[in-house]
XYZ file of C-alpha atoms in Angstrom:
253
model
C 57.275 141.524 106.171
C 54.026 140.019 104.647
C 52.822 136.291 105.053
C 53.334 135.773 101.259
C 57.327 136.776 101.568
C 58.013 134.888 104.521
C 56.039 131.440 103.029
C 58.620 131.873 99.953
C 61.591 132.230 102.046
C 60.696 129.200 103.848
C 60.410 127.431 100.879
C 63.639 128.393 99.136
C 65.348 127.235 102.613
C 63.702 124.373 102.383
C 64.769 123.341 98.757
C 68.153 124.463 99.954
C 69.083 122.121 102.675
C 67.206 119.361 100.404
C 69.854 119.815 98.211
C 72.776 119.545 101.229
C 71.485 116.424 101.889
C 70.905 114.667 98.880
C 74.785 114.389 98.156
C 75.558 113.259 101.345
C 73.002 110.176 101.240
C 74.274 109.317 97.650
C 77.674 109.327 98.786
C 76.883 107.112 101.613
C 75.335 104.546 99.482
C 78.610 104.683 96.928
C 80.516 104.066 100.385
C 78.088 100.858 101.179
C 77.336 98.890 98.058
C 74.762 96.281 98.357
C 76.745 93.254 97.459
C 74.513 90.863 97.498
C 72.002 93.136 95.045
C 75.125 93.057 92.807
C 75.728 89.031 93.338
C 71.787 88.866 92.676
C 71.514 90.899 89.262
C 69.408 89.219 86.803
C 71.521 89.818 83.957
C 74.427 87.401 85.414
C 74.710 83.884 83.889
C 73.391 81.000 85.141
C 77.004 79.364 85.185
C 78.497 82.163 87.232
C 75.430 81.546 89.966
C 76.568 77.921 90.145
C 80.302 79.838 90.924
C 78.559 81.372 93.944
C 78.149 78.812 95.794
C 81.712 78.144 96.178
C 83.269 81.198 95.978
C 81.112 83.100 98.415
C 81.232 86.723 96.164
C 79.508 89.333 98.116
C 81.564 88.211 101.246
C 84.839 88.453 98.892
C 83.660 92.079 97.709
C 82.611 92.844 101.114
C 86.231 91.864 102.821
C 87.683 93.393 99.904
C 86.016 96.588 100.675
C 85.479 97.323 96.798
C 83.548 100.467 96.297
C 82.318 102.504 93.330
C 84.897 104.766 91.538
C 87.606 102.306 92.146
C 90.193 101.539 89.909
C 91.045 97.828 90.247
C 93.763 95.509 88.491
C 92.181 91.846 88.458
C 95.331 89.125 88.385
C 94.975 86.066 86.520
C 91.466 87.103 85.236
C 91.014 83.748 83.418
C 87.471 83.813 81.861
C 86.409 87.204 83.741
C 84.068 85.553 86.543
C 85.815 88.007 89.084
C 86.282 90.499 87.136
C 82.786 90.950 86.111
C 81.794 91.197 89.692
C 84.295 93.739 90.277
C 83.300 95.733 86.979
C 79.633 96.078 88.489
C 80.730 97.022 91.921
C 82.900 99.728 90.666
C 80.396 100.994 88.299
C 79.731 103.622 86.722
C 82.918 105.629 86.958
C 85.383 103.011 88.044
C 87.555 101.044 85.938
C 88.871 97.302 86.029
C 91.844 95.674 84.228
C 91.848 92.312 83.527
C 95.040 90.542 83.278
C 96.066 87.277 82.252
C 99.230 85.951 79.699
C 99.070 85.307 76.291
C 99.950 81.574 77.018
C 97.286 81.047 79.381
C 94.760 82.810 77.378
C 95.631 80.432 74.173
C 95.895 77.433 75.961
C 93.375 77.662 78.947
C 90.680 80.574 78.618
C 90.836 80.251 74.836
C 87.394 82.949 73.775
C 85.679 82.964 77.315
C 86.976 86.184 78.197
C 86.262 87.778 74.856
C 82.273 86.348 75.177
C 81.883 87.502 78.261
C 83.341 90.862 77.284
C 80.329 91.983 74.886
C 78.159 91.962 77.875
C 77.594 95.773 79.305
C 78.289 95.031 82.749
C 82.148 94.404 81.312
C 82.023 98.323 79.624
C 84.427 99.402 82.285
C 87.142 96.924 81.790
C 90.246 96.760 80.035
C 91.798 93.446 78.869
C 95.564 93.259 79.985
C 97.308 90.614 77.841
C 100.799 90.804 79.794
C 103.003 88.376 81.037
C 102.523 87.657 85.065
C 105.978 89.192 86.118
C 105.506 92.400 84.272
C 101.576 92.109 84.658
C 100.999 96.517 84.693
C 101.045 98.607 81.291
C 103.474 101.604 82.668
C 100.978 104.294 82.019
C 98.541 102.532 84.674
C 99.241 103.793 88.258
C 97.635 104.782 91.424
C 95.251 101.683 91.693
C 93.139 101.441 94.548
C 93.124 97.557 94.713
C 94.590 94.615 93.044
C 93.178 91.270 93.342
C 94.602 87.813 92.979
C 92.520 84.931 93.270
C 92.915 81.464 93.262
C 95.816 81.333 90.726
C 99.020 82.415 92.603
C 99.897 78.856 93.572
C 99.838 78.383 89.650
C 102.799 81.062 88.936
C 104.968 78.850 91.153
C 105.187 76.292 88.863
C 105.217 78.294 85.636
C 108.496 80.536 84.448
C 107.621 83.617 86.204
C 109.982 85.917 88.586
C 107.402 86.121 91.378
C 109.689 88.656 93.638
C 109.420 91.034 89.851
C 106.014 90.795 89.751
C 104.660 91.732 93.368
C 107.087 94.254 93.630
C 105.681 95.665 90.147
C 102.282 95.018 92.026
C 103.207 97.368 95.097
C 104.887 99.893 92.690
C 101.347 100.418 91.041
C 98.933 100.621 93.965
C 98.838 104.177 95.327
C 99.861 104.635 99.216
C 97.313 102.957 100.850
C 96.050 100.744 98.190
C 94.884 97.461 98.530
C 95.927 93.606 97.610
C 93.274 91.154 98.074
C 94.736 87.508 97.546
C 93.033 83.943 98.207
C 94.000 80.446 97.184
C 93.500 76.992 98.086
C 95.514 75.353 101.422
C 98.098 73.234 101.299
C 99.318 71.270 104.470
C 101.645 73.477 106.850
C 105.563 72.133 105.454
C 104.766 71.395 101.626
C 105.192 75.587 100.435
C 105.248 75.437 96.659
C 105.774 71.811 96.466
C 102.022 70.647 95.733
C 100.930 73.916 93.341
C 101.271 71.784 90.122
C 99.872 68.290 91.597
C 97.347 69.258 94.059
C 97.308 73.340 92.770
C 97.709 74.054 96.303
C 99.914 76.661 98.171
C 100.969 76.542 101.977
C 99.837 80.197 103.542
C 102.732 80.986 105.359
C 104.453 80.449 102.166
C 102.519 82.621 100.323
C 102.270 85.246 102.621
C 106.646 85.490 103.158
C 106.647 86.052 99.338
C 103.962 89.035 99.353
C 105.326 90.668 102.518
C 109.078 90.997 100.962
C 107.499 92.834 98.510
C 106.597 95.273 101.301
C 102.779 94.518 101.521
C 101.569 94.679 105.252
C 98.504 92.488 105.987
C 95.648 94.008 107.343
C 93.130 91.364 107.527
C 92.147 87.884 107.012
C 88.907 86.401 105.851
C 87.741 82.350 107.165
C 84.472 82.607 105.452
C 86.105 80.041 102.677
C 88.012 78.012 105.494
C 86.784 74.375 105.795
C 88.451 72.325 108.210
C 86.863 69.111 106.857
C 89.311 69.411 103.341
C 92.234 66.736 104.269
C 94.363 68.882 101.929
C 95.422 66.137 100.228
C 93.405 65.766 97.252
C 93.684 67.927 94.047
C 91.026 70.458 94.294
C 89.293 69.742 91.079
C 88.680 66.207 92.517
C 88.092 67.087 96.317
C 84.710 65.495 97.362
C 84.426 68.110 100.097
C 84.497 71.815 99.572
C 88.159 72.976 99.794
C 90.129 74.879 102.519
C 91.050 78.062 101.090
C 92.559 81.246 102.661
C 91.725 85.060 101.768
C 94.411 87.569 102.807
C 93.917 91.848 102.704
C 97.635 93.545 102.405
C 98.115 97.164 102.230
C 100.629 99.198 100.496
C 101.658 101.471 103.438
C 100.802 104.815 103.650
């Protein structure tokens, strides 16, 4: 075999090896998103960046384990702050369903979600207007994740069947799927009694209700914990950072 044939064979072997490596690198990048870069995207609004200081979104996304290609339901999406971050993270092939009730949208959100929805970052978002105790369209199944951020306490004083809601969230997840839920902490023994006045809920109460639907607790985040919070002040008026808990549940395989 002459040298030119040998060189050609070596070149083909090198290219073939390179083609095998590239998909592996891309898969690794997809499995480990740069959450800080997602949060730092230059087209995010100044208002959202202000919220970032309190919400620590890069840590939240990492704790949740949001990945490109996922299908996620964002419960109580409100004006879409978390929805947009989730949409940016699951892009380009993933999808986010942003749920809220018609009553909450009309009374509190107004047109803020619709305005946000016009942004390119929201192109993979589907707005779902349904009651909280029946939040998921029948055609939506095998979700990778459900997020429920800082609104479960409000559900407790609204005319919502929470047990039904939790069971429907459980049913909509694929086996092994996750529910990531965060809320403002109330004092031990207060349960849901201060949900409307202080906008807080006792962590153990929320855990009991979620776990009654079949969810299994797999992780707890302490990155929003603030021991200096006396937990006796409404969250919107507190002079110190609010103590908040973050929980990650899984639907058993």
